[in-house]
mmCIF file with all atom_site columns, C-alpha atoms in Angstrom:
data_model
loop_
_atom_site.group_PDB
_atom_site.id
_atom_site.type_symbol
_atom_site.label_atom_id
_atom_site.label_alt_id
_atom_site.label_comp_id
_atom_site.label_asym_id
_atom_site.label_entity_id
_atom_site.label_seq_id
_atom_site.pdbx_PDB_ins_code
_atom_site.Cartn_x
_atom_site.Cartn_y
_atom_site.Cartn_z
_atom_site.occupancy
_atom_site.B_iso_or_equiv
_atom_site.pdbx_formal_charge
_atom_site.auth_seq_id
_atom_site.auth_comp_id
_atom_site.auth_asym_id
_atom_site.auth_atom_id
_atom_site.pdbx_PDB_model_num
ATOM 1   C CA . MET A 1 1   ? 10.040  -24.404 -33.240 1.00 0.00 ? 69  MET A CA 1
ATOM 2   C CA . GLU A 1 2   ? 9.885   -20.799 -32.642 1.00 0.00 ? 70  GLU A CA 1
ATOM 3   C CA . LYS A 1 3   ? 8.524   -19.264 -29.603 1.00 0.00 ? 71  LYS A CA 1
ATOM 4   C CA . ARG A 1 4   ? 5.653   -17.515 -31.108 1.00 0.00 ? 72  ARG A CA 1
ATOM 5   C CA . GLU A 1 5   ? 4.646   -20.930 -33.086 1.00 0.00 ? 73  GLU A CA 1
ATOM 6   C CA . THR A 1 6   ? 4.872   -22.673 -29.999 1.00 0.00 ? 74  THR A CA 1
ATOM 7   C CA . PHE A 1 7   ? 2.217   -20.239 -28.073 1.00 0.00 ? 75  PHE A CA 1
ATOM 8   C CA . ALA A 1 8   ? 0.126   -20.452 -31.329 1.00 0.00 ? 76  ALA A CA 1
ATOM 9   C CA . GLN A 1 9   ? 0.015   -24.080 -31.229 1.00 0.00 ? 77  GLN A CA 1
ATOM 10  C CA . ALA A 1 10  ? -0.967  -23.968 -27.434 1.00 0.00 ? 78  ALA A CA 1
ATOM 11  C CA . LEU A 1 11  ? -3.741  -21.575 -27.891 1.00 0.00 ? 79  LEU A CA 1
ATOM 12  C CA . CYS A 1 12  ? -5.122  -23.377 -30.955 1.00 0.00 ? 80  CYS A CA 1
ATOM 13  C CA . ASP A 1 13  ? -5.277  -26.404 -28.859 1.00 0.00 ? 81  ASP A CA 1
ATOM 14  C CA . ILE A 1 14  ? -7.234  -24.822 -26.355 1.00 0.00 ? 82  ILE A CA 1
ATOM 15  C CA . LEU A 1 15  ? -9.578  -23.343 -28.911 1.00 0.00 ? 83  LEU A CA 1
ATOM 16  C CA . VAL A 1 16  ? -10.126 -26.671 -30.263 1.00 0.00 ? 84  VAL A CA 1
ATOM 17  C CA . LYS A 1 17  ? -10.778 -28.080 -26.672 1.00 0.00 ? 85  LYS A CA 1
ATOM 18  C CA . HIS A 1 18  ? -13.402 -25.191 -26.297 1.00 0.00 ? 86  HIS A CA 1
ATOM 19  C CA . LYS A 1 19  ? -14.971 -25.919 -29.748 1.00 0.00 ? 87  LYS A CA 1
ATOM 20  C CA . VAL A 1 20  ? -14.420 -22.551 -30.851 1.00 0.00 ? 88  VAL A CA 1
ATOM 21  C CA . ILE A 1 21  ? -12.609 -24.103 -33.760 1.00 0.00 ? 89  ILE A CA 1
ATOM 22  C CA . LYS A 1 22  ? -11.972 -27.179 -35.595 1.00 0.00 ? 90  LYS A CA 1
ATOM 23  C CA . VAL A 1 23  ? -8.657  -29.138 -35.824 1.00 0.00 ? 91  VAL A CA 1
ATOM 24  C CA . GLU A 1 24  ? -8.542  -28.138 -39.633 1.00 0.00 ? 92  GLU A CA 1
ATOM 25  C CA . GLU A 1 25  ? -9.024  -24.818 -38.898 1.00 0.00 ? 93  GLU A CA 1
ATOM 26  C CA . ALA A 1 26  ? -6.465  -24.681 -36.143 1.00 0.00 ? 94  ALA A CA 1
ATOM 27  C CA . ARG A 1 27  ? -3.832  -26.152 -38.585 1.00 0.00 ? 95  ARG A CA 1
ATOM 28  C CA . ALA A 1 28  ? -4.569  -23.593 -41.373 1.00 0.00 ? 96  ALA A CA 1
ATOM 29  C CA . MET A 1 29  ? -4.694  -20.539 -38.700 1.00 0.00 ? 97  MET A CA 1
ATOM 30  C CA . GLN A 1 30  ? -1.088  -21.733 -37.585 1.00 0.00 ? 98  GLN A CA 1
ATOM 31  C CA . ARG A 1 31  ? 0.332   -21.844 -41.176 1.00 0.00 ? 99  ARG A CA 1
ATOM 32  C CA . ALA A 1 32  ? -1.213  -18.699 -41.903 1.00 0.00 ? 100 ALA A CA 1
ATOM 33  C CA . PHE A 1 33  ? 0.221   -17.122 -38.927 1.00 0.00 ? 101 PHE A CA 1
ATOM 34  C CA . LYS A 1 34  ? 3.808   -18.624 -39.613 1.00 0.00 ? 102 LYS A CA 1
ATOM 35  C CA . ASN A 1 35  ? 3.676   -16.523 -42.904 1.00 0.00 ? 103 ASN A CA 1
ATOM 36  C CA . SER A 1 36  ? 2.382   -13.320 -41.480 1.00 0.00 ? 104 SER A CA 1
ATOM 37  C CA . SER A 1 37  ? 4.345   -10.336 -40.097 1.00 0.00 ? 105 SER A CA 1
ATOM 38  C CA . LYS A 1 38  ? 2.468   -10.251 -36.791 1.00 0.00 ? 106 LYS A CA 1
ATOM 39  C CA . GLU A 1 39  ? 4.403   -10.932 -33.769 1.00 0.00 ? 107 GLU A CA 1
ATOM 40  C CA . SER A 1 40  ? 1.586   -11.814 -31.663 1.00 0.00 ? 108 SER A CA 1
ATOM 41  C CA . PHE A 1 41  ? -0.939  -14.629 -32.475 1.00 0.00 ? 109 PHE A CA 1
ATOM 42  C CA . ASP A 1 42  ? -4.093  -13.227 -30.498 1.00 0.00 ? 110 ASP A CA 1
ATOM 43  C CA . ASP A 1 43  ? -3.537  -10.072 -32.566 1.00 0.00 ? 111 ASP A CA 1
ATOM 44  C CA . PHE A 1 44  ? -3.524  -11.888 -35.667 1.00 0.00 ? 112 PHE A CA 1
ATOM 45  C CA . LEU A 1 45  ? -6.823  -14.117 -35.071 1.00 0.00 ? 113 LEU A CA 1
ATOM 46  C CA . LEU A 1 46  ? -8.667  -10.820 -34.161 1.00 0.00 ? 114 LEU A CA 1
ATOM 47  C CA . GLU A 1 47  ? -7.337  -8.831  -36.913 1.00 0.00 ? 115 GLU A CA 1
ATOM 48  C CA . GLU A 1 48  ? -7.922  -11.618 -39.389 1.00 0.00 ? 116 GLU A CA 1
ATOM 49  C CA . SER A 1 49  ? -11.568 -12.025 -37.703 1.00 0.00 ? 117 SER A CA 1
ATOM 50  C CA . LEU A 1 50  ? -10.860 -15.568 -37.089 1.00 0.00 ? 118 LEU A CA 1
ATOM 51  C CA . VAL A 1 51  ? -12.102 -15.833 -33.453 1.00 0.00 ? 119 VAL A CA 1
ATOM 52  C CA . GLU A 1 52  ? -14.099 -13.473 -31.454 1.00 0.00 ? 120 GLU A CA 1
ATOM 53  C CA . GLU A 1 53  ? -12.816 -11.522 -28.561 1.00 0.00 ? 121 GLU A CA 1
ATOM 54  C CA . ALA A 1 54  ? -14.530 -13.452 -25.646 1.00 0.00 ? 122 ALA A CA 1
ATOM 55  C CA . PRO A 1 55  ? -13.700 -16.720 -26.474 1.00 0.00 ? 123 PRO A CA 1
ATOM 56  C CA . LEU A 1 56  ? -10.114 -15.719 -27.121 1.00 0.00 ? 124 LEU A CA 1
ATOM 57  C CA . LEU A 1 57  ? -9.973  -14.206 -23.786 1.00 0.00 ? 125 LEU A CA 1
ATOM 58  C CA . LYS A 1 58  ? -11.200 -17.448 -22.110 1.00 0.00 ? 126 LYS A CA 1
ATOM 59  C CA . ALA A 1 59  ? -8.833  -19.396 -24.027 1.00 0.00 ? 127 ALA A CA 1
ATOM 60  C CA . LEU A 1 60  ? -5.877  -17.122 -22.859 1.00 0.00 ? 128 LEU A CA 1
ATOM 61  C CA . SER A 1 61  ? -7.151  -17.158 -19.256 1.00 0.00 ? 129 SER A CA 1
ATOM 62  C CA . ASP A 1 62  ? -6.965  -21.323 -19.385 1.00 0.00 ? 130 ASP A CA 1
ATOM 63  C CA . LEU A 1 63  ? -3.626  -21.012 -21.181 1.00 0.00 ? 131 LEU A CA 1
ATOM 64  C CA . TYR A 1 64  ? -2.017  -18.832 -18.347 1.00 0.00 ? 132 TYR A CA 1
ATOM 65  C CA . GLU A 1 65  ? -4.201  -20.177 -15.744 1.00 0.00 ? 133 GLU A CA 1
ATOM 66  C CA . VAL A 1 66  ? -4.949  -16.467 -14.283 1.00 0.00 ? 134 VAL A CA 1
ATOM 67  C CA . PRO A 1 67  ? -8.171  -14.780 -14.576 1.00 0.00 ? 135 PRO A CA 1
ATOM 68  C CA . ALA A 1 68  ? -8.886  -12.775 -17.983 1.00 0.00 ? 136 ALA A CA 1
ATOM 69  C CA . ILE A 1 69  ? -10.610 -9.387  -18.189 1.00 0.00 ? 137 ILE A CA 1
ATOM 70  C CA . ASP A 1 70  ? -11.954 -7.135  -21.102 1.00 0.00 ? 138 ASP A CA 1
ATOM 71  C CA . VAL A 1 71  ? -10.175 -3.731  -20.293 1.00 0.00 ? 139 VAL A CA 1
ATOM 72  C CA . VAL A 1 72  ? -12.348 -2.036  -22.821 1.00 0.00 ? 140 VAL A CA 1
ATOM 73  C CA . GLY A 1 73  ? -14.317 0.818   -21.156 1.00 0.00 ? 141 GLY A CA 1
ATOM 74  C CA . TYR A 1 74  ? -12.661 0.279   -17.855 1.00 0.00 ? 142 TYR A CA 1
ATOM 75  C CA . PHE A 1 75  ? -12.184 3.062   -15.636 1.00 0.00 ? 143 PHE A CA 1
ATOM 76  C CA . PHE A 1 76  ? -8.478  2.819   -15.017 1.00 0.00 ? 144 PHE A CA 1
ATOM 77  C CA . GLU A 1 77  ? -7.102  4.943   -11.558 1.00 0.00 ? 145 GLU A CA 1
ATOM 78  C CA . THR A 1 78  ? -5.065  7.771   -12.493 1.00 0.00 ? 146 THR A CA 1
ATOM 79  C CA . PHE A 1 79  ? -2.332  7.226   -9.516  1.00 0.00 ? 147 PHE A CA 1
ATOM 80  C CA . LEU A 1 80  ? -1.765  4.089   -10.484 1.00 0.00 ? 148 LEU A CA 1
ATOM 81  C CA . LEU A 1 81  ? -1.018  4.629   -14.155 1.00 0.00 ? 149 LEU A CA 1
ATOM 82  C CA . HIS A 1 82  ? 1.248   7.606   -13.306 1.00 0.00 ? 150 HIS A CA 1
ATOM 83  C CA . LYS A 1 83  ? 3.337   5.177   -11.394 1.00 0.00 ? 151 LYS A CA 1
ATOM 84  C CA . PHE A 1 84  ? 4.549   3.495   -14.403 1.00 0.00 ? 152 PHE A CA 1
ATOM 85  C CA . PRO A 1 85  ? 6.405   4.962   -17.477 1.00 0.00 ? 153 PRO A CA 1
ATOM 86  C CA . LYS A 1 86  ? 4.153   5.064   -20.794 1.00 0.00 ? 154 LYS A CA 1
ATOM 87  C CA . ASP A 1 87  ? 7.088   3.221   -22.582 1.00 0.00 ? 155 ASP A CA 1
ATOM 88  C CA . PHE A 1 88  ? 7.217   0.256   -20.123 1.00 0.00 ? 156 PHE A CA 1
ATOM 89  C CA . LEU A 1 89  ? 3.303   -0.195  -20.271 1.00 0.00 ? 157 LEU A CA 1
ATOM 90  C CA . LEU A 1 90  ? 3.020   -0.245  -24.271 1.00 0.00 ? 158 LEU A CA 1
ATOM 91  C CA . ARG A 1 91  ? 6.329   -2.266  -24.523 1.00 0.00 ? 159 ARG A CA 1
ATOM 92  C CA . LYS A 1 92  ? 5.125   -5.024  -22.209 1.00 0.00 ? 160 LYS A CA 1
ATOM 93  C CA . ARG A 1 93  ? 1.635   -4.489  -22.947 1.00 0.00 ? 161 ARG A CA 1
ATOM 94  C CA . ILE A 1 94  ? 0.519   -4.248  -19.515 1.00 0.00 ? 162 ILE A CA 1
ATOM 95  C CA . ILE A 1 95  ? -1.775  -1.770  -17.253 1.00 0.00 ? 163 ILE A CA 1
ATOM 96  C CA . PRO A 1 96  ? -2.485  -1.646  -13.499 1.00 0.00 ? 164 PRO A CA 1
ATOM 97  C CA . LEU A 1 97  ? -6.114  -2.402  -12.942 1.00 0.00 ? 165 LEU A CA 1
ATOM 98  C CA . GLN A 1 98  ? -6.499  -1.878  -8.962  1.00 0.00 ? 166 GLN A CA 1
ATOM 99  C CA . VAL A 1 99  ? -5.376  -2.239  -5.570  1.00 0.00 ? 167 VAL A CA 1
ATOM 100 C CA . ASP A 1 100 ? -6.536  -4.879  -3.103  1.00 0.00 ? 168 ASP A CA 1
ATOM 101 C CA . GLU A 1 101 ? -5.029  -4.057  0.218   1.00 0.00 ? 169 GLU A CA 1
ATOM 102 C CA . ASN A 1 102 ? -1.449  -4.416  -0.666  1.00 0.00 ? 170 ASN A CA 1
ATOM 103 C CA . ILE A 1 103 ? -1.895  -6.395  -3.849  1.00 0.00 ? 171 ILE A CA 1
ATOM 104 C CA . LEU A 1 104 ? -1.677  -4.684  -7.073  1.00 0.00 ? 172 LEU A CA 1
ATOM 105 C CA . ILE A 1 105 ? -3.566  -6.655  -9.893  1.00 0.00 ? 173 ILE A CA 1
ATOM 106 C CA . MET A 1 106 ? -1.734  -5.844  -13.570 1.00 0.00 ? 174 MET A CA 1
ATOM 107 C CA . VAL A 1 107 ? -3.527  -7.028  -16.724 1.00 0.00 ? 175 VAL A CA 1
ATOM 108 C CA . ALA A 1 108 ? -0.887  -8.163  -18.997 1.00 0.00 ? 176 ALA A CA 1
ATOM 109 C CA . SER A 1 109 ? -1.077  -9.761  -22.584 1.00 0.00 ? 177 SER A CA 1
ATOM 110 C CA . ASN A 1 110 ? 1.584   -12.236 -21.422 1.00 0.00 ? 178 ASN A CA 1
ATOM 111 C CA . PRO A 1 111 ? 1.600   -12.580 -17.838 1.00 0.00 ? 179 PRO A CA 1
ATOM 112 C CA . ASN A 1 112 ? 4.369   -15.307 -17.878 1.00 0.00 ? 180 ASN A CA 1
ATOM 113 C CA . ASP A 1 113 ? 6.949   -12.897 -19.097 1.00 0.00 ? 181 ASP A CA 1
ATOM 114 C CA . PRO A 1 114 ? 9.817   -13.131 -16.700 1.00 0.00 ? 182 PRO A CA 1
ATOM 115 C CA . ASP A 1 115 ? 10.724  -9.807  -17.091 1.00 0.00 ? 183 ASP A CA 1
ATOM 116 C CA . LEU A 1 116 ? 7.666   -8.446  -15.652 1.00 0.00 ? 184 LEU A CA 1
ATOM 117 C CA . LEU A 1 117 ? 8.015   -8.759  -11.907 1.00 0.00 ? 185 LEU A CA 1
ATOM 118 C CA . PRO A 1 118 ? 11.585  -7.157  -12.028 1.00 0.00 ? 186 PRO A CA 1
ATOM 119 C CA . GLU A 1 119 ? 10.443  -4.179  -14.056 1.00 0.00 ? 187 GLU A CA 1
ATOM 120 C CA . ILE A 1 120 ? 7.302   -3.718  -11.840 1.00 0.00 ? 188 ILE A CA 1
ATOM 121 C CA . GLY A 1 121 ? 8.890   -3.700  -8.633  1.00 0.00 ? 189 GLY A CA 1
ATOM 122 C CA . GLU A 1 122 ? 11.303  -0.820  -9.933  1.00 0.00 ? 190 GLU A CA 1
ATOM 123 C CA . ASN A 1 123 ? 8.095   1.357   -9.869  1.00 0.00 ? 191 ASN A CA 1
ATOM 124 C CA . VAL A 1 124 ? 5.856   -0.050  -6.847  1.00 0.00 ? 192 VAL A CA 1
ATOM 125 C CA . SER A 1 125 ? 6.234   -2.138  -3.994  1.00 0.00 ? 193 SER A CA 1
ATOM 126 C CA . TYR A 1 126 ? 3.004   -3.951  -3.727  1.00 0.00 ? 194 TYR A CA 1
ATOM 127 C CA . ASP A 1 127 ? 2.414   -7.858  -4.200  1.00 0.00 ? 195 ASP A CA 1
ATOM 128 C CA . ILE A 1 128 ? 1.641   -8.366  -7.653  1.00 0.00 ? 196 ILE A CA 1
ATOM 129 C CA . GLN A 1 129 ? -1.382  -10.590 -9.089  1.00 0.00 ? 197 GLN A CA 1
ATOM 130 C CA . PHE A 1 130 ? -1.638  -10.977 -12.831 1.00 0.00 ? 198 PHE A CA 1
ATOM 131 C CA . TYR A 1 131 ? -4.825  -11.057 -15.075 1.00 0.00 ? 199 TYR A CA 1
ATOM 132 C CA . VAL A 1 132 ? -4.698  -11.604 -18.816 1.00 0.00 ? 200 VAL A CA 1
ATOM 133 C CA . GLY A 1 133 ? -6.054  -9.166  -21.383 1.00 0.00 ? 201 GLY A CA 1
ATOM 134 C CA . LEU A 1 134 ? -5.833  -8.722  -25.027 1.00 0.00 ? 202 LEU A CA 1
ATOM 135 C CA . GLY A 1 135 ? -2.625  -6.872  -26.188 1.00 0.00 ? 203 GLY A CA 1
ATOM 136 C CA . ARG A 1 136 ? -4.355  -4.650  -28.623 1.00 0.00 ? 204 ARG A CA 1
ATOM 137 C CA . ASP A 1 137 ? -6.865  -3.300  -26.117 1.00 0.00 ? 205 ASP A CA 1
ATOM 138 C CA . ILE A 1 138 ? -4.305  -2.972  -23.370 1.00 0.00 ? 206 ILE A CA 1
ATOM 139 C CA . GLU A 1 139 ? -2.354  -0.887  -25.663 1.00 0.00 ? 207 GLU A CA 1
ATOM 140 C CA . ASP A 1 140 ? -5.350  1.218   -26.763 1.00 0.00 ? 208 ASP A CA 1
ATOM 141 C CA . SER A 1 141 ? -6.213  1.917   -23.226 1.00 0.00 ? 209 SER A CA 1
ATOM 142 C CA . VAL A 1 142 ? -2.734  3.212   -22.160 1.00 0.00 ? 210 VAL A CA 1
ATOM 143 C CA . LYS A 1 143 ? -2.477  5.487   -25.288 1.00 0.00 ? 211 LYS A CA 1
ATOM 144 C CA . GLU A 1 144 ? -5.967  6.779   -24.656 1.00 0.00 ? 212 GLU A CA 1
ATOM 145 C CA . PHE A 1 145 ? -5.142  7.340   -20.743 1.00 0.00 ? 213 PHE A CA 1
ATOM 146 C CA . TYR A 1 146 ? -2.163  9.222   -21.890 1.00 0.00 ? 214 TYR A CA 1
ATOM 147 C CA . GLU A 1 147 ? -3.351  11.279  -24.447 1.00 0.00 ? 215 GLU A CA 1
ATOM 148 C CA . GLU A 1 148 ? -5.913  12.486  -21.952 1.00 0.00 ? 216 GLU A CA 1
ATOM 149 C CA . SER A 1 149 ? -3.297  13.274  -19.631 1.00 0.00 ? 217 SER A CA 1
ATOM 150 C CA . LEU A 1 150 ? -1.711  15.322  -22.011 1.00 0.00 ? 218 LEU A CA 1
ATOM 151 C CA . THR A 1 151 ? -4.811  17.494  -22.704 1.00 0.00 ? 219 THR A CA 1
ATOM 152 C CA . GLN A 1 152 ? -5.635  18.070  -19.225 1.00 0.00 ? 220 GLN A CA 1
ATOM 153 C CA . GLY A 1 153 ? -2.132  18.544  -17.739 1.00 0.00 ? 221 GLY A CA 1
ATOM 154 C CA . TYR A 1 154 ? -0.939  16.523  -14.683 1.00 0.00 ? 222 TYR A CA 1
ATOM 155 C CA . ASP A 1 155 ? -1.085  17.704  -11.270 1.00 0.00 ? 223 ASP A CA 1
ATOM 156 C CA . GLN A 1 156 ? 0.473   15.073  -8.701  1.00 0.00 ? 224 GLN A CA 1
ATOM 157 C CA . ASP A 1 157 ? -1.258  16.608  -5.724  1.00 0.00 ? 225 ASP A CA 1
ATOM 158 C CA . LYS A 1 158 ? -4.519  16.855  -7.358  1.00 0.00 ? 226 LYS A CA 1
ATOM 159 C CA . VAL A 1 159 ? -4.288  13.281  -8.564  1.00 0.00 ? 227 VAL A CA 1
ATOM 160 C CA . GLU A 1 160 ? -3.772  11.957  -5.024  1.00 0.00 ? 228 GLU A CA 1
ATOM 161 C CA . ASN A 1 161 ? -6.556  14.097  -3.488  1.00 0.00 ? 229 ASN A CA 1
ATOM 162 C CA . ASP A 1 162 ? -8.911  13.160  -6.080  1.00 0.00 ? 230 ASP A CA 1
ATOM 163 C CA . HIS A 1 163 ? -8.171  9.361   -5.860  1.00 0.00 ? 231 HIS A CA 1
ATOM 164 C CA . GLU A 1 164 ? -11.140 8.625   -3.555  1.00 0.00 ? 232 GLU A CA 1
ATOM 165 C CA . ILE A 1 165 ? -13.609 10.654  -5.614  1.00 0.00 ? 233 ILE A CA 1
ATOM 166 C CA . GLU A 1 166 ? -12.530 8.835   -8.634  1.00 0.00 ? 234 GLU A CA 1
ATOM 167 C CA . ARG A 1 167 ? -13.109 5.418   -6.868  1.00 0.00 ? 235 ARG A CA 1
ATOM 168 C CA . GLU A 1 168 ? -16.443 6.648   -5.732  1.00 0.00 ? 236 GLU A CA 1
ATOM 169 C CA . ALA A 1 169 ? -17.549 7.676   -9.149  1.00 0.00 ? 237 ALA A CA 1
ATOM 170 C CA . TYR A 1 170 ? -16.454 4.538   -10.552 1.00 0.00 ? 238 TYR A CA 1
ATOM 171 C CA . HIS A 1 171 ? -18.481 2.431   -8.267  1.00 0.00 ? 239 HIS A CA 1
ATOM 172 C CA . GLU A 1 172 ? -21.469 4.568   -8.708  1.00 0.00 ? 240 GLU A CA 1
ATOM 173 C CA . LEU A 1 173 ? -21.316 4.116   -12.450 1.00 0.00 ? 241 LEU A CA 1
ATOM 174 C CA . LEU A 1 174 ? -21.192 0.535   -12.045 1.00 0.00 ? 242 LEU A CA 1
ATOM 175 C CA . LEU A 1 175 ? -24.321 0.745   -9.864  1.00 0.00 ? 243 LEU A CA 1
ATOM 176 C CA . GLU A 1 176 ? -26.254 2.791   -12.361 1.00 0.00 ? 244 GLU A CA 1
ATOM 177 C CA . GLU A 1 177 ? -25.188 0.542   -15.201 1.00 0.00 ? 245 GLU A CA 1
ATOM 178 C CA . ASP A 1 178 ? -25.685 -2.741  -13.259 1.00 0.00 ? 246 ASP A CA 1
ATOM 179 C CA . GLU A 1 179 ? -22.509 -4.207  -14.922 1.00 0.00 ? 247 GLU A CA 1
ATOM 180 C CA . SER A 1 180 ? -19.232 -5.600  -13.677 1.00 0.00 ? 248 SER A CA 1
ATOM 181 C CA . PRO A 1 181 ? -16.129 -5.980  -15.594 1.00 0.00 ? 249 PRO A CA 1
ATOM 182 C CA . LYS A 1 182 ? -15.983 -9.173  -17.627 1.00 0.00 ? 250 LYS A CA 1
ATOM 183 C CA . ILE A 1 183 ? -13.816 -11.308 -15.711 1.00 0.00 ? 251 ILE A CA 1
ATOM 184 C CA . HIS A 1 184 ? -13.127 -14.963 -16.629 1.00 0.00 ? 252 HIS A CA 1
ATOM 185 C CA . ASP A 1 185 ? -11.526 -17.205 -13.982 1.00 0.00 ? 253 ASP A CA 1
ATOM 186 C CA . PRO A 1 186 ? -10.244 -20.701 -15.180 1.00 0.00 ? 254 PRO A CA 1
ATOM 187 C CA . SER A 1 187 ? -10.774 -22.064 -11.825 1.00 0.00 ? 255 SER A CA 1
ATOM 188 C CA . ALA A 1 188 ? -14.756 -21.806 -12.438 1.00 0.00 ? 256 ALA A CA 1
ATOM 189 C CA . ASN A 1 189 ? -14.256 -24.194 -15.767 1.00 0.00 ? 257 ASN A CA 1
ATOM 190 C CA . GLU A 1 190 ? -15.135 -27.525 -13.759 1.00 0.00 ? 258 GLU A CA 1
ATOM 191 C CA . ASP A 1 191 ? -18.428 -25.950 -12.405 1.00 0.00 ? 259 ASP A CA 1
ATOM 192 C CA . GLU A 1 192 ? -19.417 -24.771 -15.815 1.00 0.00 ? 260 GLU A CA 1
ATOM 193 C CA . GLU A 1 193 ? -18.614 -28.246 -17.390 1.00 0.00 ? 261 GLU A CA 1
ATOM 194 C CA . ASP A 1 194 ? -20.589 -29.917 -14.717 1.00 0.00 ? 262 ASP A CA 1
ATOM 195 C CA . GLU A 1 195 ? -23.562 -27.852 -15.492 1.00 0.00 ? 263 GLU A CA 1
ATOM 196 C CA . ASP A 1 196 ? -23.067 -28.415 -19.250 1.00 0.00 ? 264 ASP A CA 1
ATOM 197 C CA . THR A 1 197 ? -23.124 -32.315 -18.449 1.00 0.00 ? 265 THR A CA 1
ATOM 198 C CA . GLU A 1 198 ? -26.326 -31.974 -16.375 1.00 0.00 ? 266 GLU A CA 1
ATOM 199 C CA . LEU A 1 199 ? -28.029 -30.283 -19.406 1.00 0.00 ? 267 LEU A CA 1
#
């Protein structure tokens, strides 16, 4: 069985377990994907409107056993993105999220890709923690960021000096909207299941 079909089956099993789809639907989805030109099963599910983003993110989180995050609308930090080549971010469908002390959180569509850590290490010396995100949303975020950079121009000194201002503005924005990034942590599943059982 091809790698992409193995991934499709594993993801479908989780979606069935979460009661997002039925077993018969899972089989039909896998057959349709096998005959499609799409490389990524999650892209296929979204473009065909077979599964919504939120349950798909939760399933990916459980599959990879890392937290999931919806990157749409997230305020990415300029100085972090400029540490990585645009080609690498798009090719691997990955984007730097934030630094917490000496840990850099990277959002990847495939956190299990064995090539990620060596290539990230060519650009930064942080310890790396992975989150999972939707590949198409990561790509869109990278493209949007670099398009804005081209129109605004890039000044390394200004980026470094404005870093703290950007962070403060982001946190103020979160407080005003009273919203946090939507993160699903698979380690919280047991608590959720217990609550469901009590209901």
